[in-house]
C-alpha atoms as a PDB file:
ATOM      1  CA  MET A   1       1.939  66.269 -58.902  1.00  0.00           C
ATOM      2  CA  ALA A   2      -1.225  64.781 -57.399  1.00  0.00           C
ATOM      3  CA  LEU A   3      -4.549  65.921 -58.804  1.00  0.00           C
ATOM      4  CA  GLY A   4      -7.532  66.177 -56.532  1.00  0.00           C
ATOM      5  CA  LYS A   5     -10.337  68.362 -55.306  1.00  0.00           C
ATOM      6  CA  ALA A   6     -10.265  71.830 -53.757  1.00  0.00           C
ATOM      7  CA  THR A   7     -12.710  74.564 -52.762  1.00  0.00           C
ATOM      8  CA  ALA A   8     -12.033  78.293 -52.650  1.00  0.00           C
ATOM      9  CA  GLU A   9     -13.987  81.416 -51.835  1.00  0.00           C
ATOM     10  CA  ALA A  10     -13.678  84.946 -53.171  1.00  0.00           C
ATOM     11  CA  LYS A  11     -15.495  88.193 -52.457  1.00  0.00           C
ATOM     12  CA  SER A  12     -17.422  90.525 -54.680  1.00  0.00           C
ATOM     13  CA  ASN A  13     -15.769  93.930 -54.931  1.00  0.00           C
ATOM     14  CA  ILE A  14     -16.794  97.514 -55.469  1.00  0.00           C
ATOM     15  CA  ALA A  15     -14.259  99.652 -57.319  1.00  0.00           C
ATOM     16  CA  PHE A  16     -13.589 103.188 -56.125  1.00  0.00           C
ATOM     17  CA  VAL A  17     -11.051 103.744 -58.883  1.00  0.00           C
ATOM     18  CA  LYS A  18     -11.973 101.510 -61.823  1.00  0.00           C
ATOM     19  CA  TYR A  19      -9.715 100.321 -64.532  1.00  0.00           C
ATOM     20  CA  TRP A  20     -10.617 101.989 -67.794  1.00  0.00           C
ATOM     21  CA  GLY A  21      -9.586  99.593 -70.494  1.00  0.00           C
ATOM     22  CA  ASN A  22      -6.665  97.371 -71.275  1.00  0.00           C
ATOM     23  CA  ARG A  23      -3.112  98.249 -72.159  1.00  0.00           C
ATOM     24  CA  ASP A  24      -2.801  94.670 -73.418  1.00  0.00           C
ATOM     25  CA  ALA A  25      -6.113  92.959 -74.257  1.00  0.00           C
ATOM     26  CA  ALA A  26      -4.686  89.433 -74.524  1.00  0.00           C
ATOM     27  CA  LEU A  27      -3.162  89.597 -71.028  1.00  0.00           C
ATOM     28  CA  ARG A  28      -5.867  91.946 -69.655  1.00  0.00           C
ATOM     29  CA  LEU A  29      -3.264  94.364 -68.399  1.00  0.00           C
ATOM     30  CA  PRO A  30      -5.135  97.511 -67.354  1.00  0.00           C
ATOM     31  CA  LEU A  31      -4.311 101.040 -68.429  1.00  0.00           C
ATOM     32  CA  ASN A  32      -4.277 102.298 -64.845  1.00  0.00           C
ATOM     33  CA  ASP A  33      -4.032 101.174 -61.226  1.00  0.00           C
ATOM     34  CA  SER A  34      -7.336 100.700 -59.405  1.00  0.00           C
ATOM     35  CA  LEU A  35      -8.667 100.655 -55.859  1.00  0.00           C
ATOM     36  CA  SER A  36     -11.563  98.619 -54.502  1.00  0.00           C
ATOM     37  CA  MET A  37     -13.236  97.273 -51.393  1.00  0.00           C
ATOM     38  CA  ASN A  38     -14.255  93.651 -51.018  1.00  0.00           C
ATOM     39  CA  LEU A  39     -17.713  92.931 -49.675  1.00  0.00           C
ATOM     40  CA  ASP A  40     -17.428  90.236 -47.000  1.00  0.00           C
ATOM     41  CA  ALA A  41     -21.110  89.298 -47.238  1.00  0.00           C
ATOM     42  CA  LEU A  42     -21.114  88.710 -51.023  1.00  0.00           C
ATOM     43  CA  THR A  43     -19.174  85.576 -51.880  1.00  0.00           C
ATOM     44  CA  THR A  44     -18.585  82.999 -54.559  1.00  0.00           C
ATOM     45  CA  GLU A  45     -17.594  79.497 -53.518  1.00  0.00           C
ATOM     46  CA  THR A  46     -16.130  77.219 -56.175  1.00  0.00           C
ATOM     47  CA  THR A  47     -15.089  73.577 -56.010  1.00  0.00           C
ATOM     48  CA  VAL A  48     -12.910  72.005 -58.701  1.00  0.00           C
ATOM     49  CA  HIS A  49     -12.404  68.255 -58.838  1.00  0.00           C
ATOM     50  CA  PHE A  50     -10.010  66.883 -61.450  1.00  0.00           C
ATOM     51  CA  ASP A  51     -11.298  63.391 -62.193  1.00  0.00           C
ATOM     52  CA  ALA A  52      -9.653  60.996 -64.660  1.00  0.00           C
ATOM     53  CA  SER A  53     -12.976  59.179 -65.170  1.00  0.00           C
ATOM     54  CA  LEU A  54     -14.547  62.252 -66.825  1.00  0.00           C
ATOM     55  CA  SER A  55     -14.622  62.393 -70.632  1.00  0.00           C
ATOM     56  CA  ASP A  56     -15.620  66.089 -70.643  1.00  0.00           C
ATOM     57  CA  ASP A  57     -15.549  68.994 -68.215  1.00  0.00           C
ATOM     58  CA  GLU A  58     -18.708  69.580 -66.151  1.00  0.00           C
ATOM     59  CA  ILE A  59     -19.416  73.226 -65.331  1.00  0.00           C
ATOM     60  CA  ILE A  60     -22.304  74.039 -62.963  1.00  0.00           C
ATOM     61  CA  ILE A  61     -22.902  77.641 -61.872  1.00  0.00           C
ATOM     62  CA  ASP A  62     -25.646  78.373 -59.348  1.00  0.00           C
ATOM     63  CA  GLU A  63     -27.168  74.894 -59.790  1.00  0.00           C
ATOM     64  CA  ALA A  64     -27.424  75.143 -63.598  1.00  0.00           C
ATOM     65  CA  GLU A  65     -25.200  73.930 -66.402  1.00  0.00           C
ATOM     66  CA  ALA A  66     -23.113  76.857 -67.616  1.00  0.00           C
ATOM     67  CA  ALA A  67     -24.372  78.542 -70.780  1.00  0.00           C
ATOM     68  CA  ASP A  68     -22.163  78.587 -73.877  1.00  0.00           C
ATOM     69  CA  THR A  69     -20.353  81.877 -73.230  1.00  0.00           C
ATOM     70  CA  ALA A  70     -19.757  81.225 -69.537  1.00  0.00           C
ATOM     71  CA  ARG A  71     -18.742  77.629 -70.237  1.00  0.00           C
ATOM     72  CA  HIS A  72     -16.236  78.754 -72.870  1.00  0.00           C
ATOM     73  CA  ARG A  73     -14.645  81.300 -70.505  1.00  0.00           C
ATOM     74  CA  VAL A  74     -14.377  78.759 -67.673  1.00  0.00           C
ATOM     75  CA  LEU A  75     -12.890  76.117 -69.990  1.00  0.00           C
ATOM     76  CA  GLN A  76     -10.294  78.572 -71.320  1.00  0.00           C
ATOM     77  CA  HIS A  77      -9.342  79.379 -67.747  1.00  0.00           C
ATOM     78  CA  LEU A  78      -9.159  75.729 -66.707  1.00  0.00           C
ATOM     79  CA  ASP A  79      -6.974  75.049 -69.746  1.00  0.00           C
ATOM     80  CA  ARG A  80      -4.501  77.722 -68.600  1.00  0.00           C
ATOM     81  CA  ILE A  81      -4.289  76.072 -65.157  1.00  0.00           C
ATOM     82  CA  ARG A  82      -4.012  72.593 -66.703  1.00  0.00           C
ATOM     83  CA  ALA A  83      -1.193  73.765 -68.972  1.00  0.00           C
ATOM     84  CA  GLU A  84       0.702  75.213 -66.023  1.00  0.00           C
ATOM     85  CA  ALA A  85       0.212  71.982 -64.052  1.00  0.00           C
ATOM     86  CA  ASN A  86       1.139  69.912 -67.131  1.00  0.00           C
ATOM     87  CA  HIS A  87      -1.971  67.720 -67.293  1.00  0.00           C
ATOM     88  CA  THR A  88      -5.141  67.360 -69.385  1.00  0.00           C
ATOM     89  CA  THR A  89      -7.485  65.752 -66.846  1.00  0.00           C
ATOM     90  CA  LYS A  90     -11.089  66.909 -67.097  1.00  0.00           C
ATOM     91  CA  ALA A  91     -12.753  68.636 -64.162  1.00  0.00           C
ATOM     92  CA  ARG A  92     -16.043  68.879 -62.371  1.00  0.00           C
ATOM     93  CA  VAL A  93     -16.610  72.536 -61.431  1.00  0.00           C
ATOM     94  CA  ARG A  94     -19.370  73.664 -59.053  1.00  0.00           C
ATOM     95  CA  SER A  95     -19.670  77.361 -58.348  1.00  0.00           C
ATOM     96  CA  ARG A  96     -22.257  79.175 -56.279  1.00  0.00           C
ATOM     97  CA  ASN A  97     -22.804  82.861 -55.570  1.00  0.00           C
ATOM     98  CA  ASN A  98     -24.765  84.005 -52.543  1.00  0.00           C
ATOM     99  CA  PHE A  99     -25.814  87.067 -54.547  1.00  0.00           C
ATOM    100  CA  PRO A 100     -27.387  87.495 -58.002  1.00  0.00           C
ATOM    101  CA  MET A 101     -25.206  87.263 -61.114  1.00  0.00           C
ATOM    102  CA  GLY A 102     -25.341  89.927 -63.798  1.00  0.00           C
ATOM    103  CA  THR A 103     -26.376  92.769 -61.497  1.00  0.00           C
ATOM    104  CA  GLY A 104     -23.164  94.785 -61.419  1.00  0.00           C
ATOM    105  CA  LEU A 105     -21.873  93.211 -58.213  1.00  0.00           C
ATOM    106  CA  ALA A 106     -18.691  91.716 -59.701  1.00  0.00           C
ATOM    107  CA  SER A 107     -19.874  88.096 -59.872  1.00  0.00           C
ATOM    108  CA  SER A 108     -17.446  87.380 -62.734  1.00  0.00           C
ATOM    109  CA  ALA A 109     -14.583  88.833 -60.710  1.00  0.00           C
ATOM    110  CA  SER A 110     -15.333  86.782 -57.606  1.00  0.00           C
ATOM    111  CA  GLY A 111     -16.109  83.736 -59.772  1.00  0.00           C
ATOM    112  CA  PHE A 112     -12.772  83.759 -61.586  1.00  0.00           C
ATOM    113  CA  ALA A 113     -10.846  84.554 -58.404  1.00  0.00           C
ATOM    114  CA  ALA A 114     -12.421  81.515 -56.687  1.00  0.00           C
ATOM    115  CA  LEU A 115     -12.036  79.333 -59.799  1.00  0.00           C
ATOM    116  CA  THR A 116      -8.342  80.192 -60.080  1.00  0.00           C
ATOM    117  CA  LEU A 117      -7.504  79.299 -56.522  1.00  0.00           C
ATOM    118  CA  ALA A 118      -9.650  76.135 -56.433  1.00  0.00           C
ATOM    119  CA  ALA A 119      -8.308  74.856 -59.777  1.00  0.00           C
ATOM    120  CA  ALA A 120      -4.692  75.651 -58.890  1.00  0.00           C
ATOM    121  CA  ASN A 121      -4.993  73.916 -55.517  1.00  0.00           C
ATOM    122  CA  ALA A 122      -6.775  70.892 -57.038  1.00  0.00           C
ATOM    123  CA  ALA A 123      -4.015  70.681 -59.665  1.00  0.00           C
ATOM    124  CA  GLY A 124      -1.327  70.682 -56.983  1.00  0.00           C
ATOM    125  CA  LEU A 125       0.002  74.151 -57.801  1.00  0.00           C
ATOM    126  CA  GLU A 126       1.110  76.229 -54.838  1.00  0.00           C
ATOM    127  CA  LEU A 127       0.456  79.873 -55.657  1.00  0.00           C
ATOM    128  CA  SER A 128       1.187  82.875 -53.501  1.00  0.00           C
ATOM    129  CA  GLU A 129      -1.606  85.423 -53.165  1.00  0.00           C
ATOM    130  CA  ARG A 130       0.237  87.624 -55.657  1.00  0.00           C
ATOM    131  CA  ALA A 131       0.602  84.768 -58.162  1.00  0.00           C
ATOM    132  CA  ALA A 132      -3.064  83.724 -57.757  1.00  0.00           C
ATOM    133  CA  SER A 133      -4.069  87.321 -58.404  1.00  0.00           C
ATOM    134  CA  GLY A 134      -2.113  87.385 -61.663  1.00  0.00           C
ATOM    135  CA  ARG A 135      -3.453  83.993 -62.786  1.00  0.00           C
ATOM    136  CA  ALA A 136      -7.067  85.143 -62.217  1.00  0.00           C
ATOM    137  CA  ARG A 137      -6.690  88.279 -64.368  1.00  0.00           C
ATOM    138  CA  PRO A 138      -6.987  86.598 -67.821  1.00  0.00           C
ATOM    139  CA  GLY A 139     -10.346  85.088 -66.800  1.00  0.00           C
ATOM    140  CA  CYS A 140     -11.819  88.420 -65.724  1.00  0.00           C
ATOM    141  CA  GLY A 141      -9.960  91.708 -65.587  1.00  0.00           C
ATOM    142  CA  CYS A 142     -11.364  92.599 -62.142  1.00  0.00           C
ATOM    143  CA  ALA A 143     -10.724  89.163 -60.618  1.00  0.00           C
ATOM    144  CA  PRO A 144      -7.413  90.177 -58.984  1.00  0.00           C
ATOM    145  CA  ARG A 145      -9.350  92.632 -56.809  1.00  0.00           C
ATOM    146  CA  SER A 146     -11.622  89.893 -55.407  1.00  0.00           C
ATOM    147  CA  ARG A 147      -8.907  88.143 -53.397  1.00  0.00           C
ATOM    148  CA  PRO A 148      -7.437  90.642 -50.905  1.00  0.00           C
ATOM    149  CA  ARG A 149      -9.537  91.300 -47.806  1.00  0.00           C
ATOM    150  CA  GLY A 150     -10.976  94.748 -47.189  1.00  0.00           C
ATOM    151  CA  LEU A 151      -9.485  97.560 -49.240  1.00  0.00           C
ATOM    152  CA  GLY A 152      -7.281  96.424 -52.061  1.00  0.00           C
ATOM    153  CA  GLY A 153      -5.386  97.864 -54.949  1.00  0.00           C
ATOM    154  CA  TRP A 154      -4.513  96.459 -58.316  1.00  0.00           C
ATOM    155  CA  TRP A 155      -1.208  97.544 -59.824  1.00  0.00           C
ATOM    156  CA  ALA A 156      -1.578  98.015 -63.566  1.00  0.00           C
ATOM    157  CA  GLY A 157       2.009  96.951 -64.095  1.00  0.00           C
ATOM    158  CA  GLY A 158       3.658  96.524 -67.453  1.00  0.00           C
ATOM    159  CA  SER A 159       3.639  92.715 -67.609  1.00  0.00           C
ATOM    160  CA  SER A 160       1.866  89.693 -66.162  1.00  0.00           C
ATOM    161  CA  ALA A 161       4.456  89.581 -63.380  1.00  0.00           C
ATOM    162  CA  THR A 162       3.868  93.190 -62.306  1.00  0.00           C
ATOM    163  CA  SER A 163       0.060  93.420 -62.643  1.00  0.00           C
ATOM    164  CA  TYR A 164      -1.466  92.035 -59.429  1.00  0.00           C
ATOM    165  CA  ALA A 165      -3.670  92.876 -56.471  1.00  0.00           C
ATOM    166  CA  HIS A 166      -2.392  93.919 -53.043  1.00  0.00           C
ATOM    167  CA  THR A 167      -3.737  95.026 -49.682  1.00  0.00           C
END
């Protein structure tokens, strides 16, 4: 499996029917289905480059080095992708929102949706939209909703395989 570089984009979303807690906190399986609308104008673009010359991961979000909490969450997520792709190569991650973070506009959701797809593609994994949705969920519970265009639902499901977003 060839490692490389990939860029992905995801949309911010507004939930009409929110998920109200987790049935399984470790897997972030929600208690209930939810419904949302993606906002085409509010996007996160993330590039992941797996580079064997790196001795540590580099995480830059909106032109600044990621703070401890954000860095930890991104590294955990990258480690899940690396484990699935069966490699340990460090990555350079650059992520940019065209809207402010931390304002209730689902920047974590769009960020983890974009990170999932970019990292999976850079690692040589071929994921369906459904599979990418499920892989994004552990990073941020709302991330599955940031991939489908327009109106989208998120099935609560009873397992990782049955909890995913759909249009």
